[in-house]
mmCIF file of C-alpha atoms in Angstrom:
data_model
loop_
_atom_site.group_PDB
_atom_site.id
_atom_site.type_symbol
_atom_site.label_atom_id
_atom_site.label_comp_id
_atom_site.label_asym_id
_atom_site.label_seq_id
_atom_site.Cartn_x
_atom_site.Cartn_y
_atom_site.Cartn_z
ATOM 1 C CA MET A 1 103.163 117.856 177.133
ATOM 2 C CA ARG A 2 105.606 120.750 177.490
ATOM 3 C CA ALA A 3 108.068 118.748 175.380
ATOM 4 C CA ARG A 4 105.781 118.784 172.357
ATOM 5 C CA ARG A 5 106.763 122.397 171.814
ATOM 6 C CA SER A 6 110.164 122.704 173.483
ATOM 7 C CA VAL A 7 111.795 119.519 172.214
ATOM 8 C CA TRP A 8 110.191 117.637 169.344
ATOM 9 C CA ALA A 9 109.697 120.573 167.004
ATOM 10 C CA ASP A 10 113.505 120.978 166.873
ATOM 11 C CA PRO A 11 114.726 119.798 163.411
ATOM 12 C CA GLU A 12 118.019 118.458 164.799
ATOM 13 C CA ILE A 13 116.169 116.374 167.371
ATOM 14 C CA GLN A 14 113.797 115.079 164.717
ATOM 15 C CA LYS A 15 116.829 113.978 162.694
ATOM 16 C CA LEU A 16 118.502 112.312 165.702
ATOM 17 C CA ALA A 17 115.256 110.590 166.651
ATOM 18 C CA GLY A 18 115.055 109.202 163.116
ATOM 19 C CA LYS A 19 118.153 107.054 163.781
ATOM 20 C CA PHE A 20 116.080 105.069 166.267
ATOM 21 C CA ILE A 21 112.612 103.541 166.147
ATOM 22 C CA PRO A 22 110.679 106.300 167.940
ATOM 23 C CA ALA A 23 108.068 105.005 170.356
ATOM 24 C CA THR A 24 105.579 106.377 172.864
ATOM 25 C CA ASP A 25 103.597 104.749 175.632
ATOM 26 C CA GLU A 26 101.799 105.471 178.888
ATOM 27 C CA VAL A 27 104.266 104.863 181.689
ATOM 28 C CA THR A 28 102.099 103.800 184.616
ATOM 29 C CA MET A 29 100.446 100.896 182.816
ATOM 30 C CA LEU A 30 103.685 99.943 181.084
ATOM 31 C CA HIS A 31 105.679 99.962 184.306
ATOM 32 C CA ARG A 32 103.040 97.854 186.087
ATOM 33 C CA ASP A 33 102.406 95.495 183.184
ATOM 34 C CA GLN A 34 103.081 91.878 184.129
ATOM 35 C CA GLY A 35 103.366 90.676 180.532
ATOM 36 C CA ALA A 36 106.257 90.662 178.097
ATOM 37 C CA ALA A 37 106.258 94.434 177.579
ATOM 38 C CA GLY A 38 106.336 95.346 181.276
ATOM 39 C CA LYS A 39 109.076 92.856 182.091
ATOM 40 C CA HIS A 40 111.166 94.130 179.172
ATOM 41 C CA PHE A 41 110.596 97.796 180.090
ATOM 42 C CA ARG A 42 111.679 97.257 183.685
ATOM 43 C CA LEU A 43 115.013 95.820 182.441
ATOM 44 C CA VAL A 44 115.592 99.283 180.999
ATOM 45 C CA SER A 45 113.830 101.643 183.396
ATOM 46 C CA GLU A 46 115.494 100.278 186.515
ATOM 47 C CA LYS A 47 118.856 101.319 185.049
ATOM 48 C CA GLY A 48 117.531 104.777 184.160
ATOM 49 C CA HIS A 49 117.117 108.157 185.830
ATOM 50 C CA TYR A 50 114.351 107.018 188.242
ATOM 51 C CA GLY A 51 115.585 103.475 188.690
ATOM 52 C CA ARG A 52 116.481 103.944 192.346
ATOM 53 C CA ASN A 53 113.015 105.207 193.267
ATOM 54 C CA PRO A 54 110.448 102.913 194.921
ATOM 55 C CA LEU A 55 108.723 100.669 192.407
ATOM 56 C CA ASP A 56 105.381 102.478 192.722
ATOM 57 C CA TRP A 57 106.918 105.828 191.687
ATOM 58 C CA THR A 58 106.802 107.072 188.118
ATOM 59 C CA ARG A 59 109.408 106.092 185.552
ATOM 60 C CA GLN A 60 108.368 108.743 183.025
ATOM 61 C CA GLY A 61 110.952 110.207 180.703
ATOM 62 C CA LEU A 62 113.033 109.319 177.651
ATOM 63 C CA TYR A 63 114.876 106.033 177.206
ATOM 64 C CA CYS A 64 117.024 104.498 174.516
ATOM 65 C CA LEU A 65 117.421 100.744 174.418
ATOM 66 C CA ALA A 66 118.424 97.805 172.302
ATOM 67 C CA PRO A 67 115.730 95.272 171.364
ATOM 68 C CA SER A 68 117.480 92.880 173.762
ATOM 69 C CA GLY A 69 116.633 95.198 176.678
ATOM 70 C CA GLU A 70 120.171 96.577 176.976
ATOM 71 C CA PHE A 71 120.027 100.094 178.414
ATOM 72 C CA LEU A 72 121.573 102.788 176.158
ATOM 73 C CA GLY A 73 120.590 105.971 177.977
ATOM 74 C CA SER A 74 117.823 107.911 179.705
ATOM 75 C CA VAL A 75 116.822 111.427 180.765
ATOM 76 C CA ASN A 76 113.726 113.277 181.918
ATOM 77 C CA SER A 77 113.991 116.785 180.528
ATOM 78 C CA THR A 78 112.014 119.279 178.474
ATOM 79 C CA ARG A 79 115.194 121.126 177.422
ATOM 80 C CA ALA A 80 116.147 120.549 173.793
ATOM 81 C CA GLU A 81 119.881 120.652 174.555
ATOM 82 C CA ASP A 82 119.564 117.870 177.156
ATOM 83 C CA VAL A 83 117.620 115.712 174.735
ATOM 84 C CA LYS A 84 120.137 116.242 171.916
ATOM 85 C CA ALA A 85 122.995 115.185 174.181
ATOM 86 C CA PHE A 86 121.018 112.151 175.404
ATOM 87 C CA LEU A 87 120.231 110.987 171.857
ATOM 88 C CA LYS A 88 123.821 111.442 170.680
ATOM 89 C CA GLU A 89 125.248 109.552 173.673
ATOM 90 C CA SER A 90 122.680 106.792 173.314
ATOM 91 C CA TRP A 91 123.528 106.355 169.648
ATOM 92 C CA GLU A 92 127.221 106.065 170.529
ATOM 93 C CA ALA A 93 126.313 103.451 173.159
ATOM 94 C CA TRP A 94 124.381 101.492 170.509
ATOM 95 C CA GLU A 95 127.323 101.598 168.105
ATOM 96 C CA LYS A 96 129.661 100.329 170.828
ATOM 97 C CA LEU A 97 127.281 97.565 171.913
ATOM 98 C CA PRO A 98 128.559 94.173 170.661
ATOM 99 C CA LYS A 99 126.235 92.717 168.028
ATOM 100 C CA GLY A 100 125.665 89.643 170.165
ATOM 101 C CA ARG A 101 123.977 91.787 172.837
ATOM 102 C CA ARG A 102 121.724 93.832 170.581
ATOM 103 C CA LEU A 103 118.846 91.404 170.054
ATOM 104 C CA MET A 104 116.846 89.238 172.419
ATOM 105 C CA GLU A 105 117.205 85.501 172.198
ATOM 106 C CA GLY A 106 114.148 84.013 170.563
ATOM 107 C CA ALA A 107 111.036 85.792 169.349
ATOM 108 C CA PRO A 108 109.388 88.616 171.341
ATOM 109 C CA GLY A 109 106.588 87.374 173.608
ATOM 110 C CA GLU A 110 102.917 87.990 172.910
ATOM 111 C CA TRP A 111 101.458 91.219 174.180
ATOM 112 C CA ARG A 112 98.254 93.102 173.350
ATOM 113 C CA ASP A 113 97.663 96.820 173.474
ATOM 114 C CA ARG A 114 95.415 97.365 176.490
ATOM 115 C CA TRP A 115 92.669 99.291 174.719
ATOM 116 C CA ALA A 116 93.136 98.402 171.040
ATOM 117 C CA ASP A 117 90.190 96.025 171.019
ATOM 118 C CA ARG A 118 87.872 98.756 172.361
ATOM 119 C CA TYR A 119 88.574 101.251 169.561
ATOM 120 C CA PRO A 120 85.170 101.981 167.968
ATOM 121 C CA VAL A 121 85.994 100.977 164.387
ATOM 122 C CA ASP A 122 82.433 101.503 163.175
ATOM 123 C CA GLY A 123 81.585 104.297 165.592
ATOM 124 C CA MET A 124 82.921 107.822 165.925
ATOM 125 C CA VAL A 125 86.049 109.391 167.441
ATOM 126 C CA TRP A 126 86.485 113.040 168.320
ATOM 127 C CA LYS A 127 89.872 114.653 168.763
ATOM 128 C CA VAL A 128 89.422 117.116 171.624
ATOM 129 C CA THR A 129 91.893 120.010 171.805
ATOM 130 C CA SER A 130 91.932 122.273 174.863
ATOM 131 C CA ARG A 131 93.620 125.607 175.489
ATOM 132 C CA ASP A 132 93.217 128.685 177.680
ATOM 133 C CA LEU A 133 91.563 131.548 175.831
ATOM 134 C CA PRO A 134 93.457 134.846 175.782
ATOM 135 C CA ARG A 135 93.585 136.915 178.937
ATOM 136 C CA ALA A 136 95.631 139.848 180.154
ATOM 137 C CA ASN A 137 97.224 138.044 183.099
ATOM 138 C CA ALA A 138 98.328 134.963 181.159
ATOM 139 C CA ARG A 139 101.664 133.485 182.183
ATOM 140 C CA LYS A 140 104.517 134.279 179.806
ATOM 141 C CA ASP A 141 106.205 130.893 180.075
ATOM 142 C CA TRP A 142 105.147 127.481 178.717
ATOM 143 C CA ALA A 143 101.928 127.532 180.744
ATOM 144 C CA GLY A 144 100.657 130.547 178.852
ATOM 145 C CA HIS A 145 100.941 128.657 175.553
ATOM 146 C CA ALA A 146 99.906 125.223 176.777
ATOM 147 C CA TRP A 147 97.356 123.078 174.989
ATOM 148 C CA ASN A 148 96.439 119.446 175.150
ATOM 149 C CA ILE A 149 94.668 116.651 173.317
ATOM 150 C CA ASP A 150 92.282 113.901 174.284
ATOM 151 C CA TYR A 151 90.070 111.558 172.302
ATOM 152 C CA ALA A 152 86.367 110.939 172.866
ATOM 153 C CA TRP A 153 85.007 107.600 171.675
ATOM 154 C CA PHE A 154 81.466 106.733 170.622
ATOM 155 C CA ARG A 155 80.236 103.289 169.695
ATOM 156 C CA ARG A 156 78.077 102.596 166.675
ATOM 157 C CA GLU A 157 74.947 102.438 168.816
ATOM 158 C CA ASP A 158 75.780 105.882 170.242
ATOM 159 C CA LEU A 159 75.410 107.443 166.790
ATOM 160 C CA ALA A 160 71.659 106.895 166.790
ATOM 161 C CA ARG A 161 71.575 108.889 170.031
ATOM 162 C CA PHE A 162 72.691 111.927 168.022
ATOM 163 C CA MET A 163 70.365 111.593 165.044
ATOM 164 C CA PRO A 164 67.155 109.666 164.344
ATOM 165 C CA ALA A 165 67.064 107.473 161.227
ATOM 166 C CA ASP A 166 64.215 109.504 159.662
ATOM 167 C CA ALA A 167 65.994 112.861 159.775
ATOM 168 C CA LYS A 168 64.303 115.702 157.913
ATOM 169 C CA ALA A 169 64.857 119.450 157.652
ATOM 170 C CA GLY A 170 63.705 121.519 160.585
ATOM 171 C CA LEU A 171 64.131 118.756 163.126
ATOM 172 C CA LYS A 172 65.245 119.728 166.606
ATOM 173 C CA LYS A 173 66.482 116.845 168.736
ATOM 174 C CA ASP A 174 68.003 116.616 172.186
ATOM 175 C CA VAL A 175 71.117 114.468 171.987
ATOM 176 C CA ASP A 176 70.883 111.693 174.567
ATOM 177 C CA GLY A 177 71.520 113.264 177.979
ATOM 178 C CA GLU A 178 73.551 110.384 179.361
ATOM 179 C CA LEU A 179 75.888 110.542 176.383
ATOM 180 C CA VAL A 180 76.331 114.308 176.666
ATOM 181 C CA ALA A 181 76.949 114.037 180.409
ATOM 182 C CA ARG A 182 79.614 111.376 179.877
ATOM 183 C CA PHE A 183 81.306 113.466 177.234
ATOM 184 C CA ALA A 184 81.191 116.598 179.404
ATOM 185 C CA ARG A 185 82.543 115.109 182.600
ATOM 186 C CA CYS A 186 85.277 113.105 180.854
ATOM 187 C CA HIS A 187 86.394 115.650 178.249
ATOM 188 C CA LEU A 188 85.483 119.204 179.272
ATOM 189 C CA VAL A 189 88.120 118.950 181.970
ATOM 190 C CA ASP A 190 91.052 121.237 182.621
ATOM 191 C CA ASN A 191 93.914 119.256 181.088
ATOM 192 C CA VAL A 192 95.463 122.308 179.380
ATOM 193 C CA ARG A 193 98.696 122.233 181.399
ATOM 194 C CA GLY A 194 98.696 118.564 182.330
ATOM 195 C CA GLN A 195 96.841 115.454 183.331
ATOM 196 C CA THR A 196 93.642 115.620 185.284
ATOM 197 C CA ILE A 197 90.752 113.313 186.088
ATOM 198 C CA ALA A 198 87.130 113.154 184.976
ATOM 199 C CA PHE A 199 84.448 114.877 187.015
ATOM 200 C CA PRO A 200 82.308 112.472 189.027
ATOM 201 C CA ALA A 201 78.737 111.898 187.815
ATOM 202 C CA ASP A 202 77.251 114.118 190.530
ATOM 203 C CA ALA A 203 79.369 117.074 189.357
ATOM 204 C CA VAL A 204 77.251 117.340 186.215
ATOM 205 C CA LYS A 205 74.838 120.190 187.000
ATOM 206 C CA LYS A 206 73.859 120.723 183.379
ATOM 207 C CA ALA A 207 74.827 118.956 180.143
ATOM 208 C CA THR A 208 72.651 119.513 177.110
ATOM 209 C CA MET A 209 73.204 119.303 173.385
ATOM 210 C CA VAL A 210 70.531 120.039 170.800
ATOM 211 C CA LEU A 211 70.912 118.960 167.188
ATOM 212 C CA VAL A 212 69.077 121.066 164.597
ATOM 213 C CA THR A 213 68.763 119.836 161.010
ATOM 214 C CA GLU A 214 69.111 122.822 158.720
ATOM 215 C CA SER A 215 68.729 121.164 155.323
ATOM 216 C CA VAL A 216 68.544 117.783 153.635
ATOM 217 C CA LYS A 217 70.008 117.290 150.168
ATOM 218 C CA GLY A 218 69.821 113.713 148.989
ATOM 219 C CA ASP A 219 71.726 111.631 151.484
ATOM 220 C CA ARG A 220 73.319 114.546 153.308
ATOM 221 C CA VAL A 221 71.828 116.368 156.286
ATOM 222 C CA THR A 222 73.395 119.664 157.318
ATOM 223 C CA VAL A 223 73.158 120.096 161.077
ATOM 224 C CA ARG A 224 73.892 122.613 163.788
ATOM 225 C CA LEU A 225 74.629 121.635 167.389
ATOM 226 C CA GLU A 226 74.156 123.832 170.423
ATOM 227 C CA GLY A 227 74.798 122.935 174.017
ATOM 228 C CA GLU A 228 75.334 124.136 177.546
ATOM 229 C CA VAL A 229 77.419 122.540 180.259
ATOM 230 C CA ARG A 230 77.953 123.271 183.926
ATOM 231 C CA LEU A 231 80.223 121.010 185.976
ATOM 232 C CA GLU A 232 81.118 121.615 189.593
ATOM 233 C CA GLN A 233 82.872 119.413 192.118
ATOM 234 C CA ARG A 234 83.504 120.275 195.746
ATOM 235 C CA GLY A 235 85.558 118.275 198.208
ATOM 236 C CA ARG A 236 88.920 117.844 199.772
ATOM 237 C CA TRP A 237 91.950 117.036 197.687
ATOM 238 C CA ALA A 238 95.532 118.151 197.046
ATOM 239 C CA VAL A 239 96.433 120.459 194.159
ATOM 240 C CA ASP A 240 100.193 120.485 194.880
ATOM 241 C CA ASP A 241 102.704 119.092 197.356
ATOM 242 C CA THR A 242 101.280 120.995 200.349
ATOM 243 C CA GLY A 243 98.560 118.469 201.175
ATOM 244 C CA GLU A 244 94.780 118.226 201.025
ATOM 245 C CA ARG A 245 92.494 121.218 201.466
ATOM 246 C CA GLU A 246 88.865 122.102 200.739
ATOM 247 C CA GLN A 247 88.654 122.624 196.982
ATOM 248 C CA THR A 248 86.236 123.366 194.214
ATOM 249 C CA ARG A 249 86.722 122.909 190.493
ATOM 250 C CA GLY A 250 84.442 123.294 187.536
ATOM 251 C CA PHE A 251 83.628 124.341 184.015
ATOM 252 C CA GLU A 252 80.724 126.385 182.759
ATOM 253 C CA GLY A 253 80.268 127.115 179.097
ATOM 254 C CA LYS A 254 78.535 126.832 175.799
ATOM 255 C CA LEU A 255 78.989 124.515 172.813
ATOM 256 C CA LEU A 256 78.367 125.360 169.211
ATOM 257 C CA GLY A 257 78.974 123.101 166.249
ATOM 258 C CA ALA A 258 78.196 122.314 162.652
ATOM 259 C CA GLY A 259 78.402 119.202 160.548
ATOM 260 C CA VAL A 260 77.035 117.011 157.818
ATOM 261 C CA TRP A 261 75.322 113.709 158.605
ATOM 262 C CA SER A 262 75.191 110.942 156.003
ATOM 263 C CA LEU A 263 71.844 109.134 156.055
ATOM 264 C CA LYS A 264 73.367 106.284 154.064
ATOM 265 C CA ALA A 265 76.360 105.777 156.351
ATOM 266 C CA GLY A 266 74.467 106.630 159.538
ATOM 267 C CA THR A 267 77.285 108.809 160.792
ATOM 268 C CA PHE A 268 78.806 112.261 160.488
ATOM 269 C CA GLU A 269 80.776 113.000 157.322
ATOM 270 C CA SER A 270 82.082 116.152 158.923
ATOM 271 C CA LEU A 271 81.686 117.672 162.355
ATOM 272 C CA GLU A 272 83.317 120.413 164.357
ATOM 273 C CA ILE A 273 82.175 121.655 167.742
ATOM 274 C CA VAL A 274 83.675 124.539 169.712
ATOM 275 C CA ALA A 275 83.170 124.983 173.452
ATOM 276 C CA ALA A 276 83.993 128.213 175.281
ATOM 277 C CA GLY A 277 83.543 129.105 178.910
ATOM 278 C CA VAL A 278 85.333 129.391 182.209
ATOM 279 C CA ARG A 279 87.144 126.880 184.371
ATOM 280 C CA TRP A 280 88.194 127.147 187.970
ATOM 281 C CA GLY A 281 90.107 125.145 190.549
ATOM 282 C CA ALA A 282 92.816 122.527 190.115
ATOM 283 C CA THR A 283 93.606 118.864 190.548
ATOM 284 C CA ARG A 284 96.783 117.198 191.737
ATOM 285 C CA TYR A 285 98.687 117.016 188.469
ATOM 286 C CA ASN A 286 97.249 119.684 186.166
ATOM 287 C CA PHE A 287 99.625 122.490 187.214
ATOM 288 C CA ARG A 288 96.840 124.922 188.164
ATOM 289 C CA ALA A 289 97.685 125.427 191.828
ATOM 290 C CA ASP A 290 98.705 129.012 191.008
ATOM 291 C CA ASP A 291 95.584 129.663 188.936
ATOM 292 C CA LEU A 292 92.520 128.641 190.928
ATOM 293 C CA GLU A 293 90.296 131.574 189.975
ATOM 294 C CA ARG A 294 87.896 131.568 187.033
ATOM 295 C CA GLY A 295 89.730 131.713 183.707
ATOM 296 C CA ALA A 296 88.581 131.504 180.112
ATOM 297 C CA ILE A 297 89.074 128.138 178.405
ATOM 298 C CA GLY A 298 88.121 126.670 175.055
ATOM 299 C CA TYR A 299 87.822 123.264 173.418
ATOM 300 C CA VAL A 300 87.591 122.113 169.794
ATOM 301 C CA MET A 301 86.058 118.752 168.958
ATOM 302 C CA GLN A 302 86.794 117.402 165.452
ATOM 303 C CA LEU A 303 86.345 114.013 163.817
ATOM 304 C CA ALA A 304 89.665 112.208 164.260
ATOM 305 C CA PRO A 305 91.266 110.511 161.261
ATOM 306 C CA ASP A 306 91.793 106.779 161.641
ATOM 307 C CA THR A 307 95.598 106.775 161.952
ATOM 308 C CA PRO A 308 97.648 104.843 164.532
ATOM 309 C CA ALA A 309 98.499 108.086 166.344
ATOM 310 C CA ASP A 310 94.811 109.017 166.523
ATOM 311 C CA ARG A 311 93.752 105.700 168.032
ATOM 312 C CA MET A 312 94.724 106.767 171.532
ATOM 313 C CA ALA A 313 92.167 105.773 174.141
ATOM 314 C CA PRO A 314 90.305 108.494 176.037
ATOM 315 C CA ALA A 315 92.293 109.574 179.096
ATOM 316 C CA SER A 316 89.398 108.546 181.357
ATOM 317 C CA ILE A 317 88.210 105.520 179.401
ATOM 318 C CA TRP A 318 87.496 103.558 182.554
ATOM 319 C CA GLU A 319 84.738 106.114 183.228
ATOM 320 C CA TYR A 320 82.983 104.965 180.044
ATOM 321 C CA GLY A 321 81.957 101.651 181.579
ATOM 322 C CA TRP A 322 82.992 99.789 178.408
ATOM 323 C CA MET B 1 92.914 145.466 180.103
ATOM 324 C CA ASN B 2 90.839 142.739 181.724
ATOM 325 C CA PRO B 3 90.646 139.250 180.207
ATOM 326 C CA ILE B 4 87.248 139.517 178.576
ATOM 327 C CA PRO B 5 88.001 142.520 176.355
ATOM 328 C CA ALA B 6 91.222 140.742 175.306
ATOM 329 C CA ILE B 7 89.087 137.993 173.803
ATOM 330 C CA ALA B 8 86.645 140.489 172.324
ATOM 331 C CA LEU B 9 89.500 142.270 170.615
ATOM 332 C CA LEU B 10 90.730 139.046 169.056
ATOM 333 C CA LEU B 11 87.264 138.042 168.005
ATOM 334 C CA GLY B 12 86.305 141.499 166.820
ATOM 335 C CA THR B 13 83.068 141.421 168.793
ATOM 336 C CA ALA B 14 81.380 143.611 171.350
ATOM 337 C CA LEU B 15 80.771 142.174 174.809
ATOM 338 C CA ALA B 16 77.792 142.443 177.086
ATOM 339 C CA ALA B 17 78.535 144.598 180.116
ATOM 340 C CA GLY B 18 79.628 142.566 183.119
ATOM 341 C CA ALA B 19 80.210 139.407 181.105
ATOM 342 C CA GLN B 20 82.416 136.919 182.990
ATOM 343 C CA SER B 21 82.713 134.218 180.388
ATOM 344 C CA PRO B 22 83.615 134.111 176.702
ATOM 345 C CA ALA B 23 80.643 131.800 176.154
ATOM 346 C CA GLY B 24 78.443 134.759 175.276
ATOM 347 C CA ASP B 25 80.761 135.608 172.412
ATOM 348 C CA LEU B 26 80.567 132.150 170.868
ATOM 349 C CA THR B 27 78.196 132.546 167.937
ATOM 350 C CA PRO B 28 77.956 131.027 164.447
ATOM 351 C CA ALA B 29 79.861 134.082 163.216
ATOM 352 C CA THR B 30 82.730 133.723 165.724
ATOM 353 C CA ARG B 31 82.941 129.929 166.007
ATOM 354 C CA THR B 32 85.794 129.489 163.539
ATOM 355 C CA ARG B 33 87.757 132.342 165.137
ATOM 356 C CA PHE B 34 87.453 130.629 168.525
ATOM 357 C CA ARG B 35 88.581 127.413 166.836
ATOM 358 C CA ASP B 36 91.675 129.098 165.412
ATOM 359 C CA LEU B 37 92.612 130.451 168.850
ATOM 360 C CA ILE B 38 92.448 126.968 170.342
ATOM 361 C CA LEU B 39 93.965 124.630 167.746
ATOM 362 C CA PRO B 40 97.759 124.302 167.655
ATOM 363 C CA ALA B 41 99.664 126.257 165.011
ATOM 364 C CA PRO B 42 101.716 124.152 162.542
ATOM 365 C CA ALA B 43 104.928 124.774 164.526
ATOM 366 C CA GLU B 44 103.231 123.589 167.720
ATOM 367 C CA ASP B 45 102.125 120.410 165.970
ATOM 368 C CA ALA B 46 105.514 119.624 164.405
ATOM 369 C CA TRP B 47 106.159 116.876 166.984
ATOM 370 C CA ARG B 48 103.625 114.750 165.121
ATOM 371 C CA GLY B 49 106.053 114.720 162.180
ATOM 372 C CA ILE B 50 108.078 112.052 164.020
ATOM 373 C CA PRO B 51 106.687 108.617 163.068
ATOM 374 C CA TRP B 52 105.996 107.598 166.670
ATOM 375 C CA ARG B 53 105.027 103.983 167.247
ATOM 376 C CA THR B 54 102.138 104.073 169.664
ATOM 377 C CA THR B 55 103.201 101.302 172.024
ATOM 378 C CA TYR B 56 106.491 100.204 173.519
ATOM 379 C CA TRP B 57 106.093 96.598 172.447
ATOM 380 C CA GLU B 58 105.351 97.488 168.827
ATOM 381 C CA ALA B 59 108.709 99.284 168.705
ATOM 382 C CA VAL B 60 110.615 96.500 170.474
ATOM 383 C CA THR B 61 109.177 93.924 168.085
ATOM 384 C CA GLU B 62 110.077 96.081 165.097
ATOM 385 C CA GLY B 63 113.568 96.660 166.503
ATOM 386 C CA GLN B 64 114.085 92.934 166.922
ATOM 387 C CA ARG B 65 113.016 92.372 163.322
ATOM 388 C CA THR B 66 115.067 95.210 161.789
ATOM 389 C CA GLU B 67 118.023 95.224 164.221
ATOM 390 C CA ARG B 68 117.557 98.862 165.175
ATOM 391 C CA PRO B 69 117.596 100.561 168.601
ATOM 392 C CA ILE B 70 114.489 102.070 170.160
ATOM 393 C CA PHE B 71 113.941 105.530 171.517
ATOM 394 C CA LEU B 72 111.007 105.680 173.958
ATOM 395 C CA TRP B 73 109.076 108.731 175.197
ATOM 396 C CA THR B 74 106.888 107.613 178.070
ATOM 397 C CA MET B 75 104.796 109.787 180.363
ATOM 398 C CA ASN B 76 102.017 109.677 182.916
ATOM 399 C CA GLY B 77 99.248 109.824 180.327
ATOM 400 C CA HIS B 78 100.050 108.777 176.765
ATOM 401 C CA PRO B 79 102.345 111.356 175.091
ATOM 402 C CA LEU B 80 100.296 111.261 171.877
ATOM 403 C CA ALA B 81 97.127 112.138 173.753
ATOM 404 C CA CYS B 82 96.460 113.538 177.176
ATOM 405 C CA THR B 83 99.694 113.775 179.143
#
């Protein structure tokens, strides 16, 4: 996540990356995959920077490879200079690689994206951006500027849980509580500095969203959304390398949004919701061990365009029960 | 300066005494200003200018077809979403 700002915005790196086919993937599932992709990746990763680590350790980082699985280079760094050197050296390795070793023999095996068939084509997807809100004691380094993205998915049948079919002006409707609770515990999490996990169901102390129809003009219904959320989890877990301790984490805040619902399409034409509140506590990999006290945080939920890069599955999709 | 007035200054709003959370400042009038504080600036979003393939195997298959090398960015959590 740090690299989004420190590495990939660099024009020289963008140019170097353009010599290759640039790819992204989630490392844990890729490394453990028993199909064609996992077997091919391990040919490369086991020659890379973490290749000597036990097999259940992460292999995250940057790799260059030939389609055959020949290793060209690897590094795990968020420093632009390291990445430039790695890309240049990898390109030289590709140019030196005999043509007979560049491609795999035969056609690539079959492999399916793990979540592609769950993408709600006829439903709704929100892009959820999170960031700390300004404060006087903000860190001056990357952590003070950090932000992150997740995607929230809703199936077609979920849309009716936002808006009744016979919408008219002046309507005030509670959005389905189960849906709001799922959204809150999976997406109003503190992922600003790094990965975290969803809150458990019993951490949801309050999760409400009210939809108010402000006007109806032909097919289009202008709506306002207001909500309140309080999440709190207590227990024993580690927030860094020093072991497990009694912990608490949570979020408490307010949601406010506006949008236009199409009666004909049965979905939102436009929608934007902002959440603001406070978070506290940490989890093992979200880099908050030094920042456990209450701090201001905000989220923006927007309708995601249907592009390949915006088809990423929710970070906690297994919590959806789909 | 404590954290809450810092937000008030940016939002141009007054705060209730003793407020602990910015939630009280989120109103229809301030919603878009909160949004602008949270969303990435164009320079922060420049990484999306690289035409990332979204899976490893998609890139390998394309590389096999076009005889080009692959550059992979792989993280705990998908790099294009929550990592």
